[in-house]
């Protein structure tokens, strides 16, 4: 089956899976090998954004929010690497919506022309808090930029899968026409470069349910996925899905790419080192 780039086709696929009782699983891919392996595992959605590059370089995901590169330019380079080897999975792009040097509507057109099926709001100021966040909001670089980007992407026929961090942002993104809400619980808290502090799984269950309930009141066809924080393993995702109602699946980044690589390489290295020479 060819890789779909049409929003309606992708939504039809996702809803067919939900109807069959299957969960939706999306994942960030920072390198081509990850994308190829995720597709082989049956992933539903592949998302490209600059933090994936940093994760696979051994750096924390928050590097994607720092001034180390231009996030939108990095996404274009990732498209060159990853799109040619993904054969049947819809691919989405992370868009830094507050980029002051990028014509966002034109950028969305370029992504669509390249065969991207949709977008996600990343880097997102949703990961920023305190006085810095207030400053971003007050100077026109806040979450509203991301809401406008999603609204524009929807109007252009792109699938929209925004990160939301609370019920207010969920309402704003549903109003903008979001197709999939990804309830973001913060930085993943596992592995060698994961965050050390964060929400508990129990806390995540309550917030994810609140986000889902608010969204469904506005659009009963909305798809809701959980992501981040302590939700790092299939067991963690099952804990959340078993305790929430109407949550359709899981979106992983570090948990689908960085953590498996860390564990596999570490363990295979130990296995080789435990060999003994022949007598």
Tab-separated table of C-alpha atoms in Angstrom:
chain	number	residue	atom	x	y	z
A	1	UNK	CA	0.000	0.000	0.000
A	2	UNK	CA	1.550	3.357	-1.021
A	3	UNK	CA	2.365	5.958	1.589
A	4	UNK	CA	-0.754	8.139	1.976
A	5	UNK	CA	-0.503	11.907	1.969
A	6	UNK	CA	-4.204	12.668	1.897
A	7	UNK	CA	-5.817	13.732	5.195
A	8	UNK	CA	-9.097	11.952	4.511
A	9	UNK	CA	-7.346	8.702	3.638
A	10	UNK	CA	-5.233	8.820	6.795
A	11	UNK	CA	-8.245	9.544	8.991
A	12	UNK	CA	-10.124	6.707	7.348
A	13	UNK	CA	-7.263	4.354	8.216
A	14	UNK	CA	-7.109	5.538	11.814
A	15	UNK	CA	-10.855	5.267	12.357
A	16	UNK	CA	-10.928	1.816	10.769
A	17	UNK	CA	-8.311	0.667	13.298
A	18	UNK	CA	-10.309	2.141	16.166
A	19	UNK	CA	-13.468	0.438	14.879
A	20	UNK	CA	-11.608	-2.897	14.919
A	21	UNK	CA	-10.682	-2.370	18.562
A	22	UNK	CA	-7.034	-1.566	17.887
A	23	UNK	CA	-5.141	1.329	19.420
A	24	UNK	CA	-3.451	4.029	17.359
A	25	UNK	CA	0.311	4.321	17.813
A	26	UNK	CA	2.328	7.230	16.478
A	27	UNK	CA	6.045	7.778	16.844
A	28	UNK	CA	8.722	10.352	16.268
A	29	UNK	CA	11.565	9.296	13.996
A	30	UNK	CA	14.876	11.127	14.176
A	31	UNK	CA	16.797	9.040	11.635
A	32	UNK	CA	16.018	6.886	8.645
A	33	UNK	CA	16.777	3.600	10.377
A	34	UNK	CA	14.285	4.405	13.120
A	35	UNK	CA	11.606	5.245	10.564
A	36	UNK	CA	12.256	2.035	8.656
A	37	UNK	CA	12.097	-0.052	11.831
A	38	UNK	CA	8.964	1.691	13.122
A	39	UNK	CA	7.217	1.034	9.834
A	40	UNK	CA	8.241	-2.623	9.995
A	41	UNK	CA	6.632	-2.769	13.439
A	42	UNK	CA	3.313	-1.512	12.102
A	43	UNK	CA	3.323	2.102	13.304
A	44	UNK	CA	0.276	4.163	12.328
A	45	UNK	CA	1.874	7.612	12.090
A	46	UNK	CA	5.487	8.797	11.743
A	47	UNK	CA	6.349	12.317	12.865
A	48	UNK	CA	9.554	14.174	11.980
A	49	UNK	CA	10.775	17.042	14.138
A	50	UNK	CA	14.105	18.427	15.202
A	51	UNK	CA	14.209	16.892	18.706
A	52	UNK	CA	14.404	13.481	17.065
A	53	UNK	CA	17.780	14.452	15.654
A	54	UNK	CA	19.017	15.481	19.113
A	55	UNK	CA	17.654	12.363	20.822
A	56	UNK	CA	19.478	10.110	18.411
A	57	UNK	CA	22.632	12.160	18.952
A	58	UNK	CA	22.431	11.345	22.658
A	59	UNK	CA	21.001	14.692	23.761
A	60	UNK	CA	17.846	15.539	25.639
A	61	UNK	CA	14.665	16.340	23.735
A	62	UNK	CA	14.600	19.893	25.084
A	63	UNK	CA	17.560	20.637	22.812
A	64	UNK	CA	14.897	21.036	20.140
A	65	UNK	CA	13.646	24.144	21.929
A	66	UNK	CA	17.074	25.738	22.207
A	67	UNK	CA	18.735	27.998	19.577
A	68	UNK	CA	20.992	25.263	18.228
A	69	UNK	CA	19.403	25.132	14.786
A	70	UNK	CA	16.394	26.271	12.804
A	71	UNK	CA	13.754	23.666	13.591
A	72	UNK	CA	11.837	24.062	10.333
A	73	UNK	CA	14.972	23.817	8.212
A	74	UNK	CA	15.995	20.685	10.104
A	75	UNK	CA	12.612	19.093	9.360
A	76	UNK	CA	13.143	19.632	5.640
A	77	UNK	CA	16.500	17.868	5.821
A	78	UNK	CA	14.871	15.004	7.719
A	79	UNK	CA	12.300	14.700	4.935
A	80	UNK	CA	15.107	14.181	2.442
A	81	UNK	CA	16.451	11.299	4.530
A	82	UNK	CA	13.267	9.617	5.680
A	83	UNK	CA	10.554	10.048	3.042
A	84	UNK	CA	12.335	7.923	0.399
A	85	UNK	CA	12.496	4.870	2.680
A	86	UNK	CA	8.979	5.008	4.137
A	87	UNK	CA	6.728	3.108	1.803
A	88	UNK	CA	3.255	2.874	3.355
A	89	UNK	CA	3.081	4.919	6.572
A	90	UNK	CA	1.773	8.501	6.633
A	91	UNK	CA	4.509	10.946	7.607
A	92	UNK	CA	3.895	14.199	9.463
A	93	UNK	CA	6.150	17.181	10.113
A	94	UNK	CA	6.773	19.110	13.281
A	95	UNK	CA	6.318	22.818	12.583
A	96	UNK	CA	7.807	25.596	14.694
A	97	UNK	CA	4.830	27.903	14.283
A	98	UNK	CA	6.406	30.947	15.938
A	99	UNK	CA	9.426	31.031	13.573
A	100	UNK	CA	9.636	34.763	12.728
A	101	UNK	CA	11.625	34.164	9.550
A	102	UNK	CA	9.309	31.616	7.976
A	103	UNK	CA	6.107	32.211	6.036
A	104	UNK	CA	4.128	29.486	7.785
A	105	UNK	CA	1.319	29.140	5.192
A	106	UNK	CA	3.935	28.839	2.431
A	107	UNK	CA	5.909	26.359	4.540
A	108	UNK	CA	2.776	24.250	4.966
A	109	UNK	CA	2.325	24.268	1.201
A	110	UNK	CA	5.923	23.102	0.768
A	111	UNK	CA	5.433	20.256	3.233
A	112	UNK	CA	2.295	19.169	1.423
A	113	UNK	CA	4.066	19.267	-1.939
A	114	UNK	CA	6.806	17.025	-0.536
A	115	UNK	CA	4.216	14.392	0.339
A	116	UNK	CA	3.778	15.036	4.052
A	117	UNK	CA	0.355	13.985	5.278
A	118	UNK	CA	0.081	16.385	8.190
A	119	UNK	CA	1.651	18.446	10.927
A	120	UNK	CA	2.310	18.655	14.629
A	121	UNK	CA	3.163	21.739	16.697
A	122	UNK	CA	6.789	21.191	17.599
A	123	UNK	CA	8.861	22.841	18.924
A	124	UNK	CA	6.035	23.908	21.209
A	125	UNK	CA	5.952	26.591	23.888
A	126	UNK	CA	3.694	24.199	25.784
A	127	UNK	CA	6.899	22.809	27.282
A	128	UNK	CA	7.856	26.262	28.587
A	129	UNK	CA	6.506	27.726	31.805
A	130	UNK	CA	7.159	30.536	34.273
A	131	UNK	CA	8.189	34.086	33.383
A	132	UNK	CA	9.809	32.993	30.121
A	133	UNK	CA	6.501	31.535	28.944
A	134	UNK	CA	4.700	34.730	29.915
A	135	UNK	CA	7.244	36.716	27.939
A	136	UNK	CA	6.726	34.552	24.861
A	137	UNK	CA	2.949	34.950	25.113
A	138	UNK	CA	3.169	38.708	25.614
A	139	UNK	CA	5.491	39.251	22.651
A	140	UNK	CA	3.582	37.267	20.042
A	141	UNK	CA	5.561	34.031	20.182
A	142	UNK	CA	3.123	32.022	22.293
A	143	UNK	CA	0.776	29.100	21.892
A	144	UNK	CA	-1.588	31.149	19.719
A	145	UNK	CA	0.965	30.827	16.895
A	146	UNK	CA	0.601	27.062	17.126
A	147	UNK	CA	-3.193	27.267	17.143
A	148	UNK	CA	-3.124	29.459	14.023
A	149	UNK	CA	-0.756	27.031	12.318
A	150	UNK	CA	-3.109	24.126	13.008
A	151	UNK	CA	-6.058	26.108	11.679
A	152	UNK	CA	-4.143	26.949	8.500
A	153	UNK	CA	-2.974	23.365	8.065
A	154	UNK	CA	-6.519	22.071	8.413
A	155	UNK	CA	-7.720	24.543	5.782
A	156	UNK	CA	-5.016	23.242	3.437
A	157	UNK	CA	-6.155	19.639	3.863
A	158	UNK	CA	-3.338	18.467	6.118
A	159	UNK	CA	-3.890	16.100	9.018
A	160	UNK	CA	-3.413	17.980	12.303
A	161	UNK	CA	-2.149	16.222	15.438
A	162	UNK	CA	-1.233	18.938	17.959
A	163	UNK	CA	0.297	18.554	21.376
A	164	UNK	CA	-1.896	19.906	24.158
A	165	UNK	CA	-0.867	20.214	27.783
A	166	UNK	CA	-4.136	21.161	29.497
A	167	UNK	CA	-7.854	21.490	28.909
A	168	UNK	CA	-7.648	25.126	27.773
A	169	UNK	CA	-5.195	24.246	25.013
A	170	UNK	CA	-7.348	21.255	24.093
A	171	UNK	CA	-10.343	23.550	23.568
A	172	UNK	CA	-8.301	25.940	21.461
A	173	UNK	CA	-6.912	23.199	19.250
A	174	UNK	CA	-10.273	21.512	18.752
A	175	UNK	CA	-11.722	24.891	17.755
A	176	UNK	CA	-8.871	25.224	15.249
A	177	UNK	CA	-9.900	21.943	13.621
A	178	UNK	CA	-7.478	19.446	15.131
A	179	UNK	CA	-8.000	15.855	13.990
A	180	UNK	CA	-5.903	14.173	16.693
A	181	UNK	CA	-5.039	15.581	20.111
A	182	UNK	CA	-1.857	14.336	21.741
A	183	UNK	CA	-2.184	14.838	25.496
A	184	UNK	CA	1.400	15.691	26.447
A	185	UNK	CA	2.453	14.786	29.994
A	186	UNK	CA	5.911	16.370	29.842
A	187	UNK	CA	9.396	15.103	29.110
A	188	UNK	CA	9.808	11.336	29.173
A	189	UNK	CA	11.316	10.357	32.513
A	190	UNK	CA	13.260	7.221	31.614
A	191	UNK	CA	16.640	6.322	30.180
A	192	UNK	CA	20.048	7.938	30.303
A	193	UNK	CA	18.935	11.395	29.150
A	194	UNK	CA	15.328	11.419	30.359
A	195	UNK	CA	13.931	13.924	32.854
A	196	UNK	CA	14.293	13.093	36.544
A	197	UNK	CA	11.118	14.758	37.754
A	198	UNK	CA	7.602	14.656	36.426
A	199	UNK	CA	4.029	13.555	36.929
A	200	UNK	CA	3.060	10.140	38.264
A	201	UNK	CA	1.112	7.733	36.094
A	202	UNK	CA	-1.900	8.259	38.350
A	203	UNK	CA	-1.715	12.035	37.835
A	204	UNK	CA	-1.463	11.511	34.093
A	205	UNK	CA	-4.608	9.401	34.031
A	206	UNK	CA	-6.683	12.214	35.518
A	207	UNK	CA	-5.320	14.950	33.250
A	208	UNK	CA	-5.556	12.852	30.092
A	209	UNK	CA	-9.162	12.012	30.896
A	210	UNK	CA	-9.966	15.686	31.459
A	211	UNK	CA	-8.399	16.619	28.115
A	212	UNK	CA	-10.267	13.849	26.334
A	213	UNK	CA	-13.629	14.752	27.877
A	214	UNK	CA	-13.301	18.439	27.006
A	215	UNK	CA	-12.320	17.594	23.431
A	216	UNK	CA	-15.139	15.122	22.840
A	217	UNK	CA	-17.748	17.624	24.008
A	218	UNK	CA	-16.647	19.851	21.147
A	219	UNK	CA	-16.031	17.161	18.518
A	220	UNK	CA	-17.196	13.616	19.164
A	221	UNK	CA	-14.996	12.322	16.313
A	222	UNK	CA	-11.740	13.645	17.773
A	223	UNK	CA	-8.960	11.094	18.262
A	224	UNK	CA	-7.009	11.400	21.519
A	225	UNK	CA	-3.582	9.886	22.217
A	226	UNK	CA	-1.451	9.981	25.373
A	227	UNK	CA	2.232	10.873	25.400
A	228	UNK	CA	5.255	11.643	27.514
A	229	UNK	CA	6.140	11.976	31.162
A	230	UNK	CA	6.173	8.588	32.901
A	231	UNK	CA	4.448	6.855	29.957
A	232	UNK	CA	7.613	5.244	28.636
A	233	UNK	CA	6.868	1.533	28.130
A	234	UNK	CA	4.014	-0.569	26.741
A	235	UNK	CA	3.138	-1.395	30.353
A	236	UNK	CA	2.912	2.306	31.198
A	237	UNK	CA	0.683	2.958	28.203
A	238	UNK	CA	-1.530	0.023	29.175
A	239	UNK	CA	-1.822	1.437	32.712
A	240	UNK	CA	-3.156	4.699	31.282
A	241	UNK	CA	-5.397	3.160	28.617
A	242	UNK	CA	-6.918	0.722	31.107
A	243	UNK	CA	-7.838	3.592	33.447
A	244	UNK	CA	-9.151	6.115	30.952
A	245	UNK	CA	-12.241	6.089	28.771
A	246	UNK	CA	-12.171	7.018	25.110
A	247	UNK	CA	-8.414	7.445	24.735
A	248	UNK	CA	-7.471	5.891	21.422
A	249	UNK	CA	-3.789	5.155	21.771
A	250	UNK	CA	-0.259	6.311	22.403
A	251	UNK	CA	2.267	8.574	20.764
A	252	UNK	CA	5.900	7.897	21.554
A	253	UNK	CA	9.129	9.681	20.811
A	254	UNK	CA	11.884	8.835	23.272
A	255	UNK	CA	9.944	5.742	24.284
A	256	UNK	CA	9.703	4.436	20.717
A	257	UNK	CA	13.142	5.389	19.473
A	258	UNK	CA	15.740	6.457	22.030
A	259	UNK	CA	14.954	4.029	24.870
A	260	UNK	CA	14.859	0.872	22.707
A	261	UNK	CA	18.183	1.829	21.114
A	262	UNK	CA	19.808	2.562	24.478
A	263	UNK	CA	18.687	-0.768	25.888
A	264	UNK	CA	19.501	-2.864	22.825
A	265	UNK	CA	23.000	-1.500	22.276
A	266	UNK	CA	23.874	-1.615	25.964
A	267	UNK	CA	22.656	-5.189	26.347
A	268	UNK	CA	24.285	-6.529	23.176
A	269	UNK	CA	27.563	-4.891	24.173
A	270	UNK	CA	27.397	-6.566	27.588
A	271	UNK	CA	26.637	-9.897	25.900
A	272	UNK	CA	29.687	-9.631	23.671
A	273	UNK	CA	31.871	-8.535	26.575
A	274	UNK	CA	30.734	-11.560	28.611
A	275	UNK	CA	32.063	-13.968	25.987
A	276	UNK	CA	35.282	-15.781	26.833
A	277	UNK	CA	38.081	-16.765	24.475
A	278	UNK	CA	38.394	-20.373	23.443
A	279	UNK	CA	40.986	-22.555	25.184
